[in-house]
Amino acid sequence: MKTRYISCLVAALLGLFAMTSCEDRLDIAKHGNMGTKDDFYKTDQQAHEAITDVYVTFRGLYYNWFFLKNCLADDVWSGGGSRGDNAEMEKLNEYNFGSDNSMIQSVYSGLYNLIYSASLVTDNVKPETDTARRAIAEARFFRAWANFELVTLWGTAPVVDHALKTDEYRPANGTPEQLWAAVEKDLTEAIGSGALASKGDVNDRETGIRVTKEVAEAYLGKAYLFQKKYQQAATELEKVIDSGKYALYTGEYDMLLHAANNNGCESMLEAQLRNDSEQAWTQMTMLYLMQGWRTDKLDYTGQAATEIATGTYGFMNPRKSLYDAFVAEEGKDGYRLNSTIRTYEQMKQYGISVKSGASLYGSEGYFMWKTRPLKADCVMDAPYFQALQYTDMRVMRYAEVLLLAAEAELEAGNQAKALGCINQIRTRAKLAPLTSVTLDDIKTEKRLELCLESVRYQDLIRWGDAKTVLAQQGKEIPSLTNSGVVWNFKNDSYGFKDRNVLLPIPLKETDLNPNAHQNDKW
């Protein structure tokens, strides 16, 4: 530290010397002026830079978006090193949070940051070239994506469809109808523009890095489904399926969500990371560091020591209820089950065991396998702080499209089409095809196929199942020891309540904006 202070002092003195010796040269017009937005957005290069900022903003909000939605669902325990390791996540997972929860605030403001970045493109880029038109269409998609999250999580968030002027900084709440209309408008215009690219074929990884026409159609179908516009949803989702540009991955299922399959045949929308050692620290993320097994509580031997990246924190541990749901559908030897979750006995056979005297907080003895922390996923293996992975951050994959389509077709009265969609998922999972399909079948399949993929919570809300499924969530918290599972922590207040149908408008927003009102019962 002493060396650092001396260096800073030397730098300051050198700066002072430069200022006094060159004072007569500082009268330069617009010194340091980089221009304003009125000088920007003129060229294809500037349009490209502007839409790149939208993609970067999208990636930047992923971490809190992912943990918020998965903590609120019933797939996982928040976990960590011990009680209180991440209090904000625990509160979400146990339904003890209020309007001051920092992760709720971060996602809410992050979505509006994305809307702002997108609106700068739609407001200022002129649709005079193919590059410009594509940038505008992609910006419309991301603004729709952000508004989809706002309406399904908060319901009454303000509607923003342009870059706000200073006299518009305190908007009133919107209505679900207004927010849905904004989502539909942006997606419809993006698709109708003809500016969004389509992949050449299922193996075209390069085009799929950016938003395609089919991704926009998938989200429009999803938006219609959430509004119970079933035939419209089915029509949009059929376009994606019939395009032939996407397909279910048929390799080893437990590698589906790893770097080897970035932008693969099943990838619809991903926040991009790169295997570039020179850029490793500029794109670092704690997303996978947090999810990896709790290194300091475990011993690693044999195959595990060779394959697994250590230096991870042990959040997002599967619940027994999720494991049991797999067993009920597939049996204990189910292909997809054993590619998704492993029991403690299986982990010991692999080379992982709890250290003597240690315990894994927030664990019932199950380990997420499909997102296991592989050394092969690391730009650089950094066991002291494992934040340099290059596995893309998954937002939507083709399996979700098929399951959305199955539900839309079923509700629209197209049983045969619904059956065809769900059986594609089941065949890949090595399960017998169904001969008829119900909504409960789709609910089960969707939970198993997309567990820990940030869709479950909003599904439980829209299906009206949340109050039942999440009623006991947070009542007791387990820990895994060498002697078995113990339940050391209990809450007096826990579980999903009527007010949880919507998240609270963040306290910071209602404090600063007199035109904003809080959601009911918050």
Tab-separated table of C-alpha atoms in Angstrom, residues 288-289 291-314 344 347-356 360 367 369 372-375 381 383 386:
chain	number	residue	atom	x	y	z
A	288	TYR	CA	-20.886	-19.449	-12.496
A	289	LEU	CA	-18.597	-18.837	-9.537
A	291	GLN	CA	-23.419	-21.597	-8.729
A	292	GLY	CA	-20.424	-23.919	-8.515
A	293	TRP	CA	-20.226	-26.285	-5.537
A	294	ARG	CA	-18.906	-24.901	-2.236
A	295	THR	CA	-15.191	-25.634	-2.672
A	296	ASP	CA	-13.932	-24.901	0.839
A	297	LYS	CA	-16.376	-27.429	2.342
A	298	LEU	CA	-15.533	-30.283	-0.048
A	299	ASP	CA	-12.726	-32.694	-0.822
A	300	TYR	CA	-11.995	-33.358	-4.516
A	301	THR	CA	-10.364	-36.618	-5.612
A	302	GLY	CA	-10.103	-38.820	-8.684
A	303	GLN	CA	-12.101	-37.822	-11.748
A	304	ALA	CA	-13.636	-34.827	-9.981
A	305	ALA	CA	-10.228	-33.337	-9.206
A	306	THR	CA	-9.324	-33.607	-12.884
A	307	GLU	CA	-12.510	-32.133	-14.372
A	308	ILE	CA	-14.051	-29.723	-11.867
A	309	ALA	CA	-13.070	-26.071	-11.502
A	310	THR	CA	-12.624	-25.230	-7.815
A	311	GLY	CA	-12.917	-21.841	-6.148
A	312	THR	CA	-16.717	-21.655	-6.305
A	313	TYR	CA	-19.311	-20.578	-3.738
A	314	GLY	CA	-22.143	-23.119	-3.495
A	344	TYR	CA	-24.523	-37.138	-2.603
A	347	MET	CA	-20.991	-37.408	-5.937
A	348	LYS	CA	-18.885	-39.511	-3.594
A	349	GLN	CA	-18.426	-42.078	-6.331
A	350	TYR	CA	-17.321	-39.261	-8.628
A	351	GLY	CA	-14.761	-37.999	-6.086
A	352	ILE	CA	-16.625	-35.282	-4.122
A	353	SER	CA	-17.229	-35.539	-0.377
A	354	VAL	CA	-17.992	-33.152	2.466
A	355	LYS	CA	-14.923	-32.435	4.585
A	356	SER	CA	-14.836	-33.828	8.110
A	360	LEU	CA	-23.069	-27.478	3.211
A	367	PHE	CA	-25.963	-31.239	-6.537
A	369	TRP	CA	-24.970	-31.439	-12.477
A	372	ARG	CA	-21.366	-28.191	-12.892
A	373	PRO	CA	-18.225	-25.991	-12.933
A	374	LEU	CA	-15.931	-27.532	-15.534
A	375	LYS	CA	-12.318	-26.567	-16.041
A	381	ASP	CA	-8.562	-21.730	-14.466
A	383	PRO	CA	-9.198	-21.525	-8.330
A	386	GLN	CA	-13.372	-18.718	-10.454
